[in-house]
Amino acid sequence: MKGQNDLAVLLGGALGGSCRAGLGMIFSGPLATTLVNVSGSFLLAWLTFGLFASQRLRNSVTLGLGTGMLGAFTTYATFAATGWQLLNSRPWLGLAFLGLNLGGGLAGAGLGCWLARFFREERP
């Protein structure tokens, strides 16, 4: 079972890292980091409160999607390094970058949670 979990995280990480690199080819710099972190926050909340909560999935699936894919997709290290660099070179841009990532991440997670719960409710 542990081998399955490890493999799921490995494969999910490869997929998430590839998606992150692909997005980095389309967008660059602080914009790419912000898009990745906000969309990753949304997706993780949506999966956690929707798919993961409503179905009995194998542990390897939740680990592969959450820890592996979205863990590799989002990027705290780049967020921290870019934020520090911008704060030192252009403080207002640095503050805007940090605010957009933190506020956008929280808003994305909130929206993902709300949508997951909204679609889980039974409709007449």
PDB file of C-alpha atoms in Angstrom:
ATOM      1  CA  MET A   1       0.000   0.000   0.000  1.00  0.00           C
ATOM      2  CA  LYS A   2       2.809   2.436   0.827  1.00  0.00           C
ATOM      3  CA  GLY A   3       4.383   1.705  -2.546  1.00  0.00           C
ATOM      4  CA  GLN A   4       1.105   2.641  -4.251  1.00  0.00           C
ATOM      5  CA  ASN A   5       0.959   5.911  -2.334  1.00  0.00           C
ATOM      6  CA  ASP A   6       4.554   6.737  -3.190  1.00  0.00           C
ATOM      7  CA  LEU A   7       3.956   5.986  -6.867  1.00  0.00           C
ATOM      8  CA  ALA A   8       0.788   8.106  -6.902  1.00  0.00           C
ATOM      9  CA  VAL A   9       2.638  11.084  -5.387  1.00  0.00           C
ATOM     10  CA  LEU A  10       5.494  10.594  -7.852  1.00  0.00           C
ATOM     11  CA  LEU A  11       3.197  10.472 -10.883  1.00  0.00           C
ATOM     12  CA  GLY A  12       1.033  13.316  -9.595  1.00  0.00           C
ATOM     13  CA  GLY A  13       4.153  15.369  -8.977  1.00  0.00           C
ATOM     14  CA  ALA A  14       5.366  14.753 -12.516  1.00  0.00           C
ATOM     15  CA  LEU A  15       2.003  15.877 -13.880  1.00  0.00           C
ATOM     16  CA  GLY A  16       1.784  18.947 -11.634  1.00  0.00           C
ATOM     17  CA  GLY A  17       5.370  19.970 -12.346  1.00  0.00           C
ATOM     18  CA  SER A  18       4.775  19.596 -16.080  1.00  0.00           C
ATOM     19  CA  CYS A  19       1.646  21.744 -15.873  1.00  0.00           C
ATOM     20  CA  ARG A  20       3.598  24.348 -13.898  1.00  0.00           C
ATOM     21  CA  ALA A  21       6.366  24.384 -16.511  1.00  0.00           C
ATOM     22  CA  GLY A  22       3.815  24.646 -19.320  1.00  0.00           C
ATOM     23  CA  LEU A  23       2.117  27.594 -17.672  1.00  0.00           C
ATOM     24  CA  GLY A  24       5.553  29.158 -17.200  1.00  0.00           C
ATOM     25  CA  MET A  25       6.052  28.999 -20.965  1.00  0.00           C
ATOM     26  CA  ILE A  26       2.828  30.921 -21.558  1.00  0.00           C
ATOM     27  CA  PHE A  27       3.172  33.450 -18.727  1.00  0.00           C
ATOM     28  CA  SER A  28       6.376  34.610 -17.107  1.00  0.00           C
ATOM     29  CA  GLY A  29       7.675  36.095 -13.887  1.00  0.00           C
ATOM     30  CA  PRO A  30       5.432  37.162 -11.032  1.00  0.00           C
ATOM     31  CA  LEU A  31       2.259  36.729 -13.122  1.00  0.00           C
ATOM     32  CA  ALA A  32       2.965  33.024 -13.652  1.00  0.00           C
ATOM     33  CA  THR A  33       3.632  32.516  -9.932  1.00  0.00           C
ATOM     34  CA  THR A  34       0.419  34.305  -8.980  1.00  0.00           C
ATOM     35  CA  LEU A  35      -1.699  32.352 -11.492  1.00  0.00           C
ATOM     36  CA  VAL A  36      -0.233  29.054 -10.331  1.00  0.00           C
ATOM     37  CA  ASN A  37      -0.741  29.745  -6.630  1.00  0.00           C
ATOM     38  CA  VAL A  38      -4.272  31.148  -6.919  1.00  0.00           C
ATOM     39  CA  SER A  39      -5.505  28.404  -9.262  1.00  0.00           C
ATOM     40  CA  GLY A  40      -3.757  25.743  -7.171  1.00  0.00           C
ATOM     41  CA  SER A  41      -5.449  27.032  -4.009  1.00  0.00           C
ATOM     42  CA  PHE A  42      -8.810  26.932  -5.777  1.00  0.00           C
ATOM     43  CA  LEU A  43      -8.263  23.405  -7.111  1.00  0.00           C
ATOM     44  CA  LEU A  44      -7.049  21.981  -3.814  1.00  0.00           C
ATOM     45  CA  ALA A  45     -10.028  23.416  -1.914  1.00  0.00           C
ATOM     46  CA  TRP A  46     -12.453  22.251  -4.609  1.00  0.00           C
ATOM     47  CA  LEU A  47     -11.008  18.731  -4.538  1.00  0.00           C
ATOM     48  CA  THR A  48     -10.778  18.601  -0.736  1.00  0.00           C
ATOM     49  CA  PHE A  49     -14.333  19.749  -0.050  1.00  0.00           C
ATOM     50  CA  GLY A  50     -15.857  18.236  -3.177  1.00  0.00           C
ATOM     51  CA  LEU A  51     -14.426  15.097  -4.701  1.00  0.00           C
ATOM     52  CA  PHE A  52     -12.401  13.928  -1.698  1.00  0.00           C
ATOM     53  CA  ALA A  53     -15.216  14.583   0.782  1.00  0.00           C
ATOM     54  CA  SER A  54     -18.081  13.181  -1.269  1.00  0.00           C
ATOM     55  CA  GLN A  55     -16.575   9.919  -2.462  1.00  0.00           C
ATOM     56  CA  ARG A  56     -14.596   7.163  -0.925  1.00  0.00           C
ATOM     57  CA  LEU A  57     -11.435   7.371  -2.964  1.00  0.00           C
ATOM     58  CA  ARG A  58      -8.347   5.340  -2.450  1.00  0.00           C
ATOM     59  CA  ASN A  59      -5.765   7.080  -0.327  1.00  0.00           C
ATOM     60  CA  SER A  60      -3.319   6.859  -3.223  1.00  0.00           C
ATOM     61  CA  VAL A  61      -5.688   8.904  -5.426  1.00  0.00           C
ATOM     62  CA  THR A  62      -6.085  11.707  -2.895  1.00  0.00           C
ATOM     63  CA  LEU A  63      -2.323  11.753  -2.242  1.00  0.00           C
ATOM     64  CA  GLY A  64      -1.532  11.698  -5.955  1.00  0.00           C
ATOM     65  CA  LEU A  65      -3.866  14.573  -6.796  1.00  0.00           C
ATOM     66  CA  GLY A  66      -3.439  16.692  -3.675  1.00  0.00           C
ATOM     67  CA  THR A  67       0.103  16.202  -2.437  1.00  0.00           C
ATOM     68  CA  GLY A  68       1.657  15.114  -5.725  1.00  0.00           C
ATOM     69  CA  MET A  69      -0.011  17.070  -8.511  1.00  0.00           C
ATOM     70  CA  LEU A  70      -1.062  20.251  -6.717  1.00  0.00           C
ATOM     71  CA  GLY A  71       1.981  20.224  -4.451  1.00  0.00           C
ATOM     72  CA  ALA A  72       4.249  20.250  -7.494  1.00  0.00           C
ATOM     73  CA  PHE A  73       2.008  22.677  -9.389  1.00  0.00           C
ATOM     74  CA  THR A  74       1.971  25.391  -6.733  1.00  0.00           C
ATOM     75  CA  THR A  75       5.221  27.022  -5.766  1.00  0.00           C
ATOM     76  CA  TYR A  76       5.876  28.501  -2.352  1.00  0.00           C
ATOM     77  CA  ALA A  77       9.628  28.739  -2.914  1.00  0.00           C
ATOM     78  CA  THR A  78       9.213  30.813  -6.071  1.00  0.00           C
ATOM     79  CA  PHE A  79       6.577  32.922  -4.325  1.00  0.00           C
ATOM     80  CA  ALA A  80       8.936  33.673  -1.432  1.00  0.00           C
ATOM     81  CA  ALA A  81      11.996  34.348  -3.610  1.00  0.00           C
ATOM     82  CA  THR A  82      10.098  36.550  -6.072  1.00  0.00           C
ATOM     83  CA  GLY A  83       8.406  38.425  -3.240  1.00  0.00           C
ATOM     84  CA  TRP A  84      11.738  39.091  -1.556  1.00  0.00           C
ATOM     85  CA  GLN A  85      13.345  40.189  -4.810  1.00  0.00           C
ATOM     86  CA  LEU A  86      10.482  42.553  -5.654  1.00  0.00           C
ATOM     87  CA  LEU A  87      10.380  44.004  -2.133  1.00  0.00           C
ATOM     88  CA  ASN A  88      14.068  44.866  -2.440  1.00  0.00           C
ATOM     89  CA  SER A  89      13.926  46.277  -5.961  1.00  0.00           C
ATOM     90  CA  ARG A  90      10.416  47.736  -6.270  1.00  0.00           C
ATOM     91  CA  PRO A  91       8.691  47.740  -2.870  1.00  0.00           C
ATOM     92  CA  TRP A  92       5.198  48.683  -4.077  1.00  0.00           C
ATOM     93  CA  LEU A  93       5.239  45.968  -6.728  1.00  0.00           C
ATOM     94  CA  GLY A  94       6.528  43.538  -4.107  1.00  0.00           C
ATOM     95  CA  LEU A  95       3.679  44.394  -1.755  1.00  0.00           C
ATOM     96  CA  ALA A  96       1.161  44.065  -4.585  1.00  0.00           C
ATOM     97  CA  PHE A  97       2.629  40.683  -5.568  1.00  0.00           C
ATOM     98  CA  LEU A  98       2.517  39.366  -2.007  1.00  0.00           C
ATOM     99  CA  GLY A  99      -0.996  40.703  -1.476  1.00  0.00           C
ATOM    100  CA  LEU A 100      -2.302  39.216  -4.714  1.00  0.00           C
ATOM    101  CA  ASN A 101      -0.802  35.816  -3.928  1.00  0.00           C
ATOM    102  CA  LEU A 102      -2.025  35.692  -0.335  1.00  0.00           C
ATOM    103  CA  GLY A 103      -5.398  37.347  -0.911  1.00  0.00           C
ATOM    104  CA  GLY A 104      -5.941  35.596  -4.222  1.00  0.00           C
ATOM    105  CA  GLY A 105      -4.982  32.241  -2.727  1.00  0.00           C
ATOM    106  CA  LEU A 106      -7.444  32.678   0.129  1.00  0.00           C
ATOM    107  CA  ALA A 107     -10.159  33.879  -2.260  1.00  0.00           C
ATOM    108  CA  GLY A 108      -9.459  30.968  -4.620  1.00  0.00           C
ATOM    109  CA  ALA A 109      -9.642  28.478  -1.769  1.00  0.00           C
ATOM    110  CA  GLY A 110     -12.857  30.058  -0.517  1.00  0.00           C
ATOM    111  CA  LEU A 111     -14.423  29.905  -3.966  1.00  0.00           C
ATOM    112  CA  GLY A 112     -13.316  26.301  -4.446  1.00  0.00           C
ATOM    113  CA  CYS A 113     -14.797  25.321  -1.090  1.00  0.00           C
ATOM    114  CA  TRP A 114     -18.062  27.140  -1.814  1.00  0.00           C
ATOM    115  CA  LEU A 115     -18.425  25.593  -5.290  1.00  0.00           C
ATOM    116  CA  ALA A 116     -17.691  22.114  -3.991  1.00  0.00           C
ATOM    117  CA  ARG A 117     -20.322  22.428  -1.292  1.00  0.00           C
ATOM    118  CA  PHE A 118     -22.802  24.036  -3.694  1.00  0.00           C
ATOM    119  CA  PHE A 119     -22.548  21.182  -6.192  1.00  0.00           C
ATOM    120  CA  ARG A 120     -22.626  18.511  -3.485  1.00  0.00           C
ATOM    121  CA  GLU A 121     -26.021  19.632  -2.225  1.00  0.00           C
ATOM    122  CA  GLU A 122     -28.909  17.570  -3.489  1.00  0.00           C
ATOM    123  CA  ARG A 123     -31.237  19.352  -5.873  1.00  0.00           C
ATOM    124  CA  PRO A 124     -34.982  18.573  -6.248  1.00  0.00           C
TER     125      PRO A 124
END
